[in-house]
Coordinates of C-alpha atoms in Angstrom, one line a residue:
Chain A
M1 CA -83.3 55.3 167.1
S2 CA -80.5 56.0 164.7
I3 CA -80.3 54.7 161.1
L4 CA -77.4 53.2 159.2
V5 CA -77.2 53.9 155.5
V6 CA -74.9 52.3 153.1
G7 CA -74.7 53.7 149.6
S8 CA -73.1 56.2 147.2
V9 CA -71.8 59.7 147.8
A10 CA -71.3 61.4 144.5
L11 CA -70.6 64.5 142.5
D12 CA -73.4 64.9 139.9
S13 CA -73.6 66.9 136.7
V14 CA -77.2 67.4 135.9
E15 CA -79.1 69.1 133.0
T16 CA -82.8 69.7 133.2
P17 CA -85.0 72.0 131.1
F18 CA -84.5 74.6 133.8
G19 CA -80.7 74.7 134.0
V20 CA -77.4 72.9 134.3
R21 CA -75.3 72.1 137.4
E22 CA -71.7 70.8 137.3
R23 CA -70.3 68.5 139.9
V24 CA -72.8 69.2 142.6
L25 CA -73.4 67.1 145.7
G26 CA -75.3 63.9 145.0
G27 CA -75.4 60.1 145.6
S28 CA -78.0 57.8 147.1
A29 CA -76.6 57.8 150.6
T30 CA -76.3 61.6 150.6
Y31 CA -79.9 62.2 149.7
F32 CA -81.1 59.5 152.0
A33 CA -79.1 60.6 155.0
T34 CA -79.9 64.3 154.6
S35 CA -83.6 63.5 154.3
A36 CA -83.6 61.1 157.3
S37 CA -81.6 63.6 159.4
F38 CA -84.8 65.7 159.8
F39 CA -86.2 62.9 161.9
T40 CA -83.4 61.0 163.6
D41 CA -79.6 60.5 163.8
V42 CA -78.0 59.0 160.8
N43 CA -74.7 57.0 160.4
L44 CA -73.4 56.9 156.8
V45 CA -71.1 54.3 155.3
G46 CA -69.6 55.1 151.9
V47 CA -66.5 56.3 150.1
V48 CA -65.3 59.5 148.4
G49 CA -62.1 60.5 146.6
E50 CA -59.6 63.1 147.5
D51 CA -61.5 65.7 145.3
F52 CA -64.6 65.6 147.5
P53 CA -65.0 69.2 148.7
Q54 CA -64.8 70.0 152.4
E55 CA -67.9 72.1 152.1
H56 CA -70.0 69.0 151.4
T57 CA -68.5 67.1 154.4
D58 CA -69.2 70.2 156.5
F59 CA -72.8 70.3 155.3
L60 CA -73.4 66.6 156.1
T61 CA -71.9 67.1 159.5
S62 CA -74.0 70.1 160.1
R63 CA -77.1 67.8 159.6
N64 CA -75.7 65.7 162.5
I65 CA -74.9 62.9 160.1
D66 CA -72.1 60.7 161.5
L67 CA -69.4 60.3 158.9
T68 CA -67.2 57.8 160.8
G69 CA -68.0 55.3 158.1
L70 CA -67.3 57.6 155.2
S71 CA -63.8 56.8 154.0
K72 CA -61.7 59.2 151.8
V73 CA -59.4 57.3 149.5
P74 CA -56.9 58.1 146.7
G75 CA -58.7 58.8 143.4
E76 CA -61.8 60.7 142.3
T77 CA -65.3 60.6 143.8
F78 CA -68.1 58.7 142.0
H79 CA -69.4 61.0 139.2
W80 CA -72.8 60.7 137.5
K81 CA -73.8 62.9 134.6
G82 CA -77.4 62.9 133.4
R83 CA -80.1 64.8 131.7
Y84 CA -83.9 65.2 132.0
G85 CA -86.3 66.3 129.3
Y86 CA -89.7 67.8 129.9
D87 CA -90.8 64.4 131.0
L88 CA -89.1 64.7 134.3
N89 CA -90.0 61.1 135.3
E90 CA -87.0 59.6 133.6
A91 CA -83.3 60.5 133.6
Q92 CA -81.0 59.8 130.6
T93 CA -77.6 58.8 131.9
L94 CA -74.9 60.4 129.9
E95 CA -71.8 59.3 131.8
T96 CA -71.1 57.1 134.9
H97 CA -67.6 57.3 136.4
L98 CA -67.5 54.9 139.3
N99 CA -63.9 56.0 140.2
V100 CA -63.3 55.2 143.9
F101 CA -66.7 53.5 144.1
A102 CA -65.5 50.8 141.8
S103 CA -63.5 49.1 144.5
F104 CA -65.9 50.0 147.4
K105 CA -66.1 47.3 150.0
P106 CA -68.4 48.4 152.7
V107 CA -67.0 47.9 156.2
I108 CA -69.4 48.6 159.0
P109 CA -67.6 50.2 161.9
E110 CA -67.9 48.2 165.1
Q111 CA -70.1 50.8 166.8
Y112 CA -72.7 50.5 164.0
A113 CA -73.0 46.7 164.1
D114 CA -75.9 47.0 166.5
A115 CA -77.9 49.2 164.1
E116 CA -81.6 48.6 164.4
Y117 CA -82.6 50.6 161.3
L118 CA -80.7 49.8 158.1
I119 CA -81.1 51.1 154.6
L120 CA -79.3 49.4 151.7
A121 CA -79.2 52.1 149.1
N122 CA -78.7 51.3 145.5
I123 CA -75.4 49.4 145.2
D124 CA -74.4 45.9 143.9
P125 CA -76.7 43.4 145.6
E126 CA -73.6 41.3 146.6
L127 CA -72.4 44.3 148.6
Q128 CA -75.8 44.8 150.1
M129 CA -75.7 41.2 151.3
E130 CA -72.2 41.7 152.8
V131 CA -73.6 44.7 154.7
L132 CA -76.6 42.7 155.9
N133 CA -74.2 40.1 157.2
Q134 CA -72.2 42.6 159.2
V135 CA -75.2 44.1 161.0
K136 CA -76.1 41.8 163.9
K137 CA -79.8 42.0 164.5
P138 CA -81.5 44.9 162.6
K139 CA -85.1 45.6 163.5
V140 CA -86.0 47.2 160.1
V141 CA -84.1 46.8 156.9
A142 CA -85.1 48.7 153.7
C143 CA -83.5 48.2 150.3
D144 CA -83.4 49.9 146.9
T145 CA -81.9 48.7 143.6
M146 CA -81.9 49.7 139.9
N147 CA -82.5 48.2 136.5
F148 CA -78.8 47.5 136.0
W149 CA -78.7 45.0 139.0
I150 CA -82.1 43.5 138.1
S151 CA -80.7 42.5 134.7
S152 CA -77.1 41.7 135.7
K153 CA -77.5 40.1 139.2
P154 CA -81.1 39.0 139.6
E155 CA -80.3 36.0 141.8
A156 CA -78.1 38.0 144.2
L157 CA -80.8 40.6 144.4
K158 CA -83.5 38.1 145.2
K159 CA -81.4 36.7 148.1
V160 CA -81.2 40.2 149.5
I161 CA -84.8 41.2 149.1
S162 CA -86.0 38.0 150.8
R163 CA -84.3 39.3 153.9
V164 CA -85.5 42.9 154.0
D165 CA -88.7 44.4 155.4
F166 CA -89.2 47.1 152.8
F167 CA -88.2 46.8 149.2
I168 CA -88.5 50.3 147.6
I169 CA -88.3 50.4 143.8
N170 CA -89.9 52.3 141.0
E171 CA -92.7 51.2 138.7
G172 CA -90.5 50.2 135.8
E173 CA -88.2 48.2 138.0
A174 CA -91.2 46.3 139.5
R175 CA -92.3 45.4 136.0
Q176 CA -88.7 44.4 135.0
L177 CA -88.1 42.2 138.0
S178 CA -91.5 40.5 137.8
G179 CA -91.9 40.3 134.1
E180 CA -95.5 41.5 134.5
A181 CA -96.9 44.6 132.9
N182 CA -99.8 44.8 135.3
L183 CA -98.6 46.3 138.5
V184 CA -100.9 44.4 140.9
R185 CA -99.7 41.1 139.4
A186 CA -96.1 42.4 139.4
A187 CA -96.4 43.2 143.1
R188 CA -97.8 39.8 143.9
K189 CA -94.9 38.1 142.1
I190 CA -92.4 40.2 144.0
L191 CA -94.1 39.5 147.4
D192 CA -93.8 35.8 146.4
M193 CA -90.0 36.2 146.2
G194 CA -90.1 36.7 150.0
V195 CA -90.5 40.5 150.2
K196 CA -92.5 41.5 153.2
N197 CA -93.5 45.0 152.0
L198 CA -93.1 46.4 148.5
I199 CA -93.2 50.1 148.0
V200 CA -93.5 51.1 144.3
K201 CA -92.5 54.7 143.5
R202 CA -94.4 56.2 140.5
G203 CA -92.7 59.6 140.2
E204 CA -95.3 62.4 139.9
Y205 CA -98.1 59.8 140.3
G206 CA -97.1 58.9 143.9
V207 CA -96.6 55.6 145.7
L208 CA -98.3 52.3 146.1
M209 CA -97.4 50.0 149.0
F210 CA -98.3 46.3 149.0
N211 CA -97.9 43.8 151.8
G212 CA -100.1 40.9 150.6
A213 CA -102.9 41.9 152.9
T214 CA -103.5 45.6 152.2
V215 CA -102.7 48.2 149.6
F216 CA -101.9 51.8 150.4
A217 CA -102.0 54.5 147.7
A218 CA -100.5 57.9 148.3
P219 CA -100.4 60.6 145.5
A220 CA -97.4 62.8 144.9
F221 CA -97.7 66.4 145.9
P222 CA -98.7 68.3 142.8
L223 CA -95.9 70.9 142.3
E224 CA -95.7 73.9 140.0
E225 CA -92.0 73.9 139.9
V226 CA -90.0 70.7 139.5
F227 CA -86.4 71.7 138.8
D228 CA -84.5 68.5 139.3
P229 CA -85.9 65.0 140.1
T230 CA -82.4 63.6 141.0
G231 CA -82.4 61.9 144.3
A232 CA -86.2 62.0 144.8
G233 CA -86.4 58.2 145.4
D234 CA -83.6 58.3 148.0
T235 CA -85.1 61.4 149.6
F236 CA -88.4 59.5 149.8
A237 CA -86.7 56.5 151.5
G238 CA -84.9 58.9 153.9
G239 CA -88.1 60.4 155.1
F240 CA -89.8 57.0 155.2
M241 CA -87.1 55.3 157.3
G242 CA -86.4 58.5 159.3
Y243 CA -90.0 58.7 160.5
L244 CA -90.1 54.9 161.3
A245 CA -86.9 55.1 163.3
N246 CA -88.0 58.2 165.1
T247 CA -91.4 56.8 166.2
G248 CA -90.7 53.1 166.3
N249 CA -94.3 52.7 165.2
L250 CA -94.3 49.7 162.8
T251 CA -98.0 49.2 162.7
D252 CA -99.8 49.6 159.4
E253 CA -100.9 53.1 160.5
G254 CA -97.3 54.1 161.4
V255 CA -95.9 52.7 158.1
R256 CA -98.5 54.6 156.1
Q257 CA -97.6 57.9 157.9
A258 CA -94.0 57.1 157.1
V259 CA -94.8 56.7 153.4
V260 CA -96.5 60.2 153.4
F261 CA -93.5 61.7 155.2
G262 CA -91.3 60.2 152.5
S263 CA -93.5 61.7 149.8
V264 CA -93.3 65.1 151.6
M265 CA -89.5 65.0 151.6
A266 CA -89.3 64.0 148.0
S267 CA -91.7 66.8 147.0
F268 CA -89.4 69.3 148.6
N269 CA -86.2 67.8 147.1
V270 CA -87.3 68.2 143.5
E271 CA -88.0 71.9 143.9
A272 CA -84.3 72.8 143.5
F273 CA -81.0 71.3 142.1
S274 CA -78.9 68.9 144.1
L275 CA -79.7 69.1 147.8
D276 CA -80.3 72.8 147.7
R277 CA -83.9 72.7 148.9
L278 CA -83.1 70.3 151.8
K279 CA -80.4 72.7 152.8
T280 CA -82.9 75.5 153.6
L281 CA -85.8 73.2 154.7
S282 CA -87.2 73.4 158.3
Y283 CA -89.2 70.9 160.2
P284 CA -92.3 73.1 160.5
E285 CA -92.4 73.2 156.6
I286 CA -92.4 69.4 156.6
E287 CA -95.3 69.2 159.0
A288 CA -97.2 71.9 157.1
R289 CA -96.9 70.0 153.8
Y290 CA -97.9 66.7 155.6
R291 CA -101.1 68.5 156.6
S292 CA -101.6 69.6 153.0
F293 CA -101.2 66.0 151.9
K294 CA -103.9 65.0 154.4
R295 CA -106.3 67.7 153.2
M296 CA -105.5 66.9 149.6
T297 CA -106.4 63.2 149.9
H298 CA -109.2 63.4 152.4
F299 CA -112.8 62.3 151.6
E300 CA -115.6 61.1 153.7
G301 CA -116.8 57.5 154.0
V302 CA -120.0 56.3 152.3
S303 CA -123.2 58.1 153.4
E304 CA -126.5 56.4 153.0
L305 CA -128.1 57.0 149.6
Chain B
M1 CA -132.8 64.6 140.7
S2 CA -132.5 63.2 137.2
I3 CA -129.6 63.9 134.8
L4 CA -129.7 64.8 131.1
V5 CA -126.8 63.4 129.0
V6 CA -126.1 64.4 125.4
G7 CA -123.5 62.4 123.5
S8 CA -122.7 59.5 121.3
V9 CA -124.3 56.1 121.2
A10 CA -122.1 53.8 119.2
L11 CA -121.1 50.3 118.1
D12 CA -117.4 49.7 118.9
S13 CA -114.9 47.2 117.6
V14 CA -112.2 46.9 120.1
E15 CA -108.9 45.0 120.3
T16 CA -106.9 44.7 123.5
P17 CA -104.1 42.2 124.5
F18 CA -106.9 40.2 126.0
G19 CA -109.2 39.8 123.2
V20 CA -111.3 41.2 120.3
R21 CA -114.9 42.3 120.2
E22 CA -116.8 43.4 117.1
R23 CA -119.6 45.9 117.0
V24 CA -120.3 45.9 120.7
L25 CA -122.3 48.5 122.5
G26 CA -120.3 51.7 123.1
G27 CA -120.5 55.5 122.9
S28 CA -119.9 58.3 125.5
A29 CA -123.6 58.8 126.3
T30 CA -124.1 55.0 126.7
Y31 CA -121.3 54.6 129.2
F32 CA -122.2 57.8 131.0
A33 CA -125.9 56.9 131.3
T34 CA -125.4 53.3 132.4
S35 CA -123.0 54.4 135.1
A36 CA -125.2 57.2 136.3
S37 CA -128.2 55.0 136.3
F38 CA -126.9 53.2 139.5
F39 CA -127.4 56.5 141.3
T40 CA -130.3 58.3 139.7
D41 CA -132.7 58.6 136.7
V42 CA -131.1 59.4 133.4
N43 CA -132.5 61.0 130.2
L44 CA -130.4 60.4 127.1
V45 CA -130.3 62.5 124.0
G46 CA -128.5 61.0 121.0
V47 CA -128.9 59.3 117.7
V48 CA -128.6 55.7 116.3
G49 CA -129.0 54.2 112.9
E50 CA -131.4 51.5 111.8
D51 CA -128.8 48.8 112.5
F52 CA -128.8 49.5 116.2
P53 CA -129.8 46.2 117.8
Q54 CA -132.9 46.1 119.9
E55 CA -131.1 44.2 122.6
H56 CA -129.0 47.4 123.4
T57 CA -132.2 49.5 123.5
D58 CA -133.7 46.9 125.8
F59 CA -130.6 47.0 128.1
L60 CA -130.6 50.8 128.4
T61 CA -134.3 50.7 129.1
S62 CA -133.8 48.0 131.7
R63 CA -131.5 50.4 133.5
N64 CA -134.4 52.9 133.7
I65 CA -132.7 55.2 131.2
D66 CA -135.3 57.3 129.4
L67 CA -134.7 57.1 125.7
T68 CA -137.3 59.6 124.5
G69 CA -134.4 61.7 123.2
L70 CA -132.7 58.9 121.4
S71 CA -133.7 59.2 117.8
K72 CA -133.4 56.3 115.3
V73 CA -132.7 57.6 111.8
P74 CA -132.0 56.1 108.4
G75 CA -128.3 55.0 108.0
E76 CA -125.8 53.2 110.2
T77 CA -124.9 53.8 113.8
F78 CA -121.7 55.7 114.7
H79 CA -118.9 53.1 114.6
W80 CA -115.5 53.3 116.3
K81 CA -112.7 50.8 115.9
G82 CA -109.7 51.0 118.2
R83 CA -106.8 49.0 119.6
Y84 CA -105.0 49.1 122.9
G85 CA -101.5 47.7 123.5
Y86 CA -100.1 46.6 126.9
D87 CA -100.0 50.3 127.8
L88 CA -103.7 50.4 128.4
N89 CA -103.7 54.1 129.0
E90 CA -104.0 55.1 125.4
A91 CA -106.2 53.9 122.6
Q92 CA -105.1 53.8 119.0
T93 CA -108.0 54.7 116.8
L94 CA -108.1 52.5 113.7
E95 CA -111.4 53.7 112.1
T96 CA -114.1 56.3 112.9
H97 CA -117.3 56.1 110.9
L98 CA -119.6 59.0 112.1
N99 CA -122.5 57.7 110.0
V100 CA -125.8 59.1 111.4
F101 CA -123.8 61.0 114.0
A102 CA -122.3 63.2 111.2
S103 CA -125.6 65.1 110.9
F104 CA -126.6 64.9 114.6
K105 CA -128.3 68.1 115.8
P106 CA -129.2 67.6 119.4
V107 CA -132.8 68.6 120.1
I108 CA -133.7 68.6 123.7
P109 CA -137.3 67.3 124.3
E110 CA -139.5 69.9 125.9
Q111 CA -139.8 67.8 129.1
Y112 CA -136.0 67.8 129.5
A113 CA -135.6 71.6 129.2
D114 CA -135.8 72.0 133.0
A115 CA -133.0 69.6 133.6
E116 CA -131.0 70.5 136.7
Y117 CA -128.0 68.2 136.0
L118 CA -126.6 68.2 132.6
I119 CA -123.6 66.4 131.1
L120 CA -122.2 67.4 127.7
A121 CA -120.3 64.3 126.7
N122 CA -117.6 64.5 124.0
I123 CA -119.2 66.0 120.9
D124 CA -118.5 69.1 118.8
P125 CA -118.3 72.1 121.2
E126 CA -120.7 74.0 118.9
L127 CA -123.3 71.3 119.5
Q128 CA -122.5 71.4 123.2
M129 CA -123.3 75.1 123.2
E130 CA -126.5 74.5 121.4
V131 CA -127.5 72.0 124.1
L132 CA -126.6 74.5 126.8
N133 CA -128.8 77.1 125.2
Q134 CA -131.8 74.7 125.1
V135 CA -131.6 73.8 128.8
K136 CA -133.2 76.7 130.8
K137 CA -131.5 76.8 134.1
P138 CA -129.2 73.9 134.9
K139 CA -127.9 73.7 138.4
V140 CA -124.8 71.6 137.6
V141 CA -123.3 71.3 134.1
A142 CA -120.3 69.0 133.4
C143 CA -118.5 68.7 130.1
D144 CA -115.9 66.5 128.4
T145 CA -114.0 66.9 125.1
M146 CA -111.2 65.3 123.2
N147 CA -107.9 66.3 121.5
F148 CA -109.6 66.6 118.1
W149 CA -111.8 69.5 119.3
I150 CA -109.0 71.2 121.3
S151 CA -107.0 71.5 118.1
S152 CA -109.9 72.1 115.6
K153 CA -112.3 74.3 117.6
P154 CA -110.5 75.8 120.6
E155 CA -112.5 79.0 120.6
A156 CA -115.9 77.3 120.6
L157 CA -114.6 74.9 123.3
K158 CA -113.5 77.8 125.5
K159 CA -116.9 79.4 125.2
V160 CA -118.5 76.2 126.4
I161 CA -116.2 75.5 129.3
S162 CA -116.5 79.0 130.7
R163 CA -120.2 78.2 131.3
V164 CA -119.8 74.7 132.9
D165 CA -119.3 73.8 136.5
F166 CA -117.0 70.7 136.0
F167 CA -114.7 70.3 133.0
I168 CA -113.6 66.7 132.9
I169 CA -110.6 65.8 130.7
N170 CA -107.6 63.7 130.6
E171 CA -104.0 64.6 131.4
G172 CA -102.9 64.9 127.8
E173 CA -105.9 67.1 126.9
A174 CA -105.1 69.4 129.8
R175 CA -101.6 69.8 128.6
Q176 CA -102.7 70.3 125.0
L177 CA -105.4 72.9 125.8
S178 CA -103.1 74.9 128.2
G179 CA -99.8 74.5 126.3
E180 CA -98.2 73.7 129.7
A181 CA -96.2 70.5 130.4
N182 CA -96.5 71.0 134.2
L183 CA -100.0 69.9 135.3
V184 CA -100.4 72.4 138.1
R185 CA -99.6 75.3 135.8
A186 CA -101.9 73.7 133.1
A187 CA -104.7 73.5 135.6
R188 CA -104.2 77.2 136.6
K189 CA -104.4 78.3 132.9
I190 CA -107.5 76.3 132.3
L191 CA -109.2 77.7 135.5
D192 CA -108.2 81.1 134.1
M193 CA -110.4 80.4 131.1
G194 CA -113.4 80.5 133.4
V195 CA -113.6 76.9 134.4
K196 CA -114.9 76.6 137.9
N197 CA -113.7 73.0 138.6
L198 CA -111.3 71.1 136.6
I199 CA -111.1 67.3 136.9
V200 CA -108.0 65.7 135.3
K201 CA -108.2 62.0 134.6
R202 CA -104.9 60.1 134.7
G203 CA -106.0 56.6 133.8
E204 CA -104.4 54.1 136.1
Y205 CA -102.9 56.9 138.2
G206 CA -106.3 58.3 139.3
V207 CA -107.7 61.8 139.3
L208 CA -106.8 65.3 140.3
M209 CA -109.4 68.0 140.9
F210 CA -108.6 71.7 141.0
N211 CA -110.9 74.6 141.8
G212 CA -108.4 77.4 142.4
A213 CA -108.7 77.1 146.2
T214 CA -108.0 73.4 146.9
V215 CA -106.7 70.3 145.2
F216 CA -108.1 66.8 145.6
A217 CA -106.1 63.7 144.6
A218 CA -107.7 60.3 144.3
P219 CA -105.8 57.2 143.1
A220 CA -107.3 54.7 140.7
F221 CA -108.2 51.4 142.2
P222 CA -105.3 49.0 141.5
L223 CA -106.7 46.2 139.4
E224 CA -105.2 42.8 138.5
E225 CA -107.3 42.5 135.3
V226 CA -107.9 45.4 133.0
F227 CA -109.5 44.0 129.9
D228 CA -110.8 47.1 128.1
P229 CA -110.4 50.7 129.1
T230 CA -112.9 51.9 126.5
G231 CA -115.5 54.2 128.2
A232 CA -113.6 54.5 131.5
G233 CA -113.7 58.3 131.4
D234 CA -117.4 58.4 130.6
T235 CA -118.1 55.8 133.2
F236 CA -116.2 58.0 135.7
A237 CA -118.3 61.0 134.7
G238 CA -121.5 59.0 135.1
G239 CA -120.7 57.9 138.6
F240 CA -119.5 61.4 139.5
M241 CA -122.6 63.2 138.2
G242 CA -124.9 60.4 139.3
Y243 CA -123.8 60.7 142.9
L244 CA -124.1 64.5 142.8
A245 CA -127.6 64.4 141.3
N246 CA -128.6 61.8 143.9
T247 CA -127.4 63.7 146.9
G248 CA -127.6 67.3 145.8
N249 CA -124.5 67.8 148.0
L250 CA -122.4 70.3 146.1
T251 CA -120.0 71.1 149.0
D252 CA -116.3 70.3 148.6
E253 CA -116.9 67.2 150.7
G254 CA -119.8 66.0 148.5
V255 CA -117.9 66.7 145.3
R256 CA -114.9 64.7 146.6
Q257 CA -117.2 61.7 147.4
A258 CA -118.6 62.0 143.9
V259 CA -115.1 61.8 142.4
V260 CA -114.4 58.6 144.4
F261 CA -117.8 57.1 143.2
G262 CA -116.7 58.0 139.7
S263 CA -113.4 56.3 140.2
V264 CA -115.2 53.2 141.6
M265 CA -117.5 53.0 138.6
A266 CA -114.6 53.4 136.1
S267 CA -112.7 50.6 138.0
F268 CA -115.5 48.2 137.4
N269 CA -116.0 49.2 133.8
V270 CA -112.5 48.3 132.7
E271 CA -112.8 44.8 134.1
A272 CA -114.6 43.5 131.0
F273 CA -115.3 44.4 127.4
S274 CA -117.9 47.0 126.4
L275 CA -120.5 47.5 129.2
D276 CA -120.4 43.8 130.2
R277 CA -119.2 44.5 133.8
L278 CA -121.8 47.2 134.3
K279 CA -124.5 44.8 133.2
T280 CA -123.8 42.5 136.1
L281 CA -122.9 45.1 138.7
S282 CA -124.9 45.6 141.8
Y283 CA -125.1 48.6 144.2
P284 CA -123.7 46.7 147.2
E285 CA -120.6 46.0 145.1
I286 CA -120.2 49.7 144.4
E287 CA -120.4 50.6 148.1
A288 CA -118.0 47.8 149.0
R289 CA -115.4 49.1 146.6
Y290 CA -115.9 52.7 147.8
R291 CA -115.0 51.4 151.3
S292 CA -112.0 49.7 149.8
F293 CA -110.9 53.0 148.3
K294 CA -111.3 54.6 151.7
R295 CA -109.2 52.0 153.4
M296 CA -106.6 52.1 150.6
T297 CA -106.0 55.9 150.9
H298 CA -106.4 56.4 154.6
F299 CA -103.6 57.7 156.8
E300 CA -103.5 59.4 160.2
G301 CA -102.7 63.1 160.6
V302 CA -99.4 64.3 162.0
S303 CA -98.6 63.0 165.5
E304 CA -96.1 64.9 167.7
L305 CA -92.5 63.9 167.2

């Protein structure tokens, strides 16, 4: 089953302790779509300016990502500039130029209105709601957000998340939205807002998933080289939704496997700047790392003492 | 098989966002021994002052901990005073009064010299070495340390850790000792110092174990109530070594189970001040939480796509 993603396509300028890259391919929808494309077909809705390089369009097309919904309009492409210190868990935003994204009104092409798998990447929650209203009867909806929307449009955000199946945010955002320092209590409060499944990303510490009945904990893959964490969360979501859409297995077991595939994809993405690692990645490498995850976390049940 | 633990027995004054306790039972050997006592017999070597309350001695004895090696000498018991903020991962030390611990010279009673399982809790690495030299032929030795010894006696510490089987430290200490921000590289450097197995404690994020060939990642149990993290690391080590000593299973599988039992014990300990939770804990509760850990981390292997 194909996935519909609505989010940003951007040019990023990134500085980490390991180097600098200027105006490289970025954006939440870009990372998500590329990651998900290893598992299923992806349809992307977004906007770029006239400066968006053809090579990036060619790359996305080469990954079988349908760009019918990507409009090119007069002006410049969304541009984000950020920096990471040795603590690679948190980016410092230096500049945000929304450019053509400032007036983005997502219009879902008629042929996507029947989408069964939908990801609302990090955009204004009011726009996320407009997208939700344009998709007739989605089977699985996931959604991301950021600290800016939690503080500026909490009510609009709460309306959106009460209608989605998987709300995927980071640890700091979970604490901010709930007003609880303890993550278990934070999760309970967010589930009480009507969220069916909450996935909390903890950077190098992995992921926790809560659904009110069970908790699933997956570590992050310990990496020797983390060059650029940009897009790790979107790449996680892409692997997660891509695997779900491919298998259609929405049982607790299937969703847990999807979380691990998401973690696998994120672990590759941070190994190089921009989408460079995803550009050279092959499916056998993904499966091999999934098996490493399995070995890394395995332990036997209780034996009799 | 019984375990020999050498470390501190203390009276702690602790302040957390959830309350204050004055001069309650504490110390690395105390937490370790109590935790390990759920799995096997424990012999404790340490020192207290004349102010050490009889009720604490009675409690330790009630846990079948052999106190032949605990000397009571003129002066006051080691006293630590600390505070935790809402970030319960790090303590702020307010006062340290070594008192009788300042002149502590561990003497291993003759009947303990054949100990097969030995834990060198956090004390001066020169004393740790003296203990090592008094125990004839230990089968398994584990060792802890702290930032103070890493900076003040790095060479003495390196001599000790090259002779132990399990070096158990926290994430910040691993970075400090190795001079590497990246934890995988930090672990490799520490293994290169002659450490056979490195266990890195990450507080609420769980544990990573490295042995040069494999990595094992275990999450921490997500808790709604964390009242007092004091002693969590020693309680972890107690469950870990206790399980190993009980089963004698030193295979990779056995060691991984021991790590999870250690995590289980630590998760109970932080639920109340001092050793209060361990005082009411029962073995069936330990097994039940082990099973919860298993369910929480389980996911299926790769299915065909």
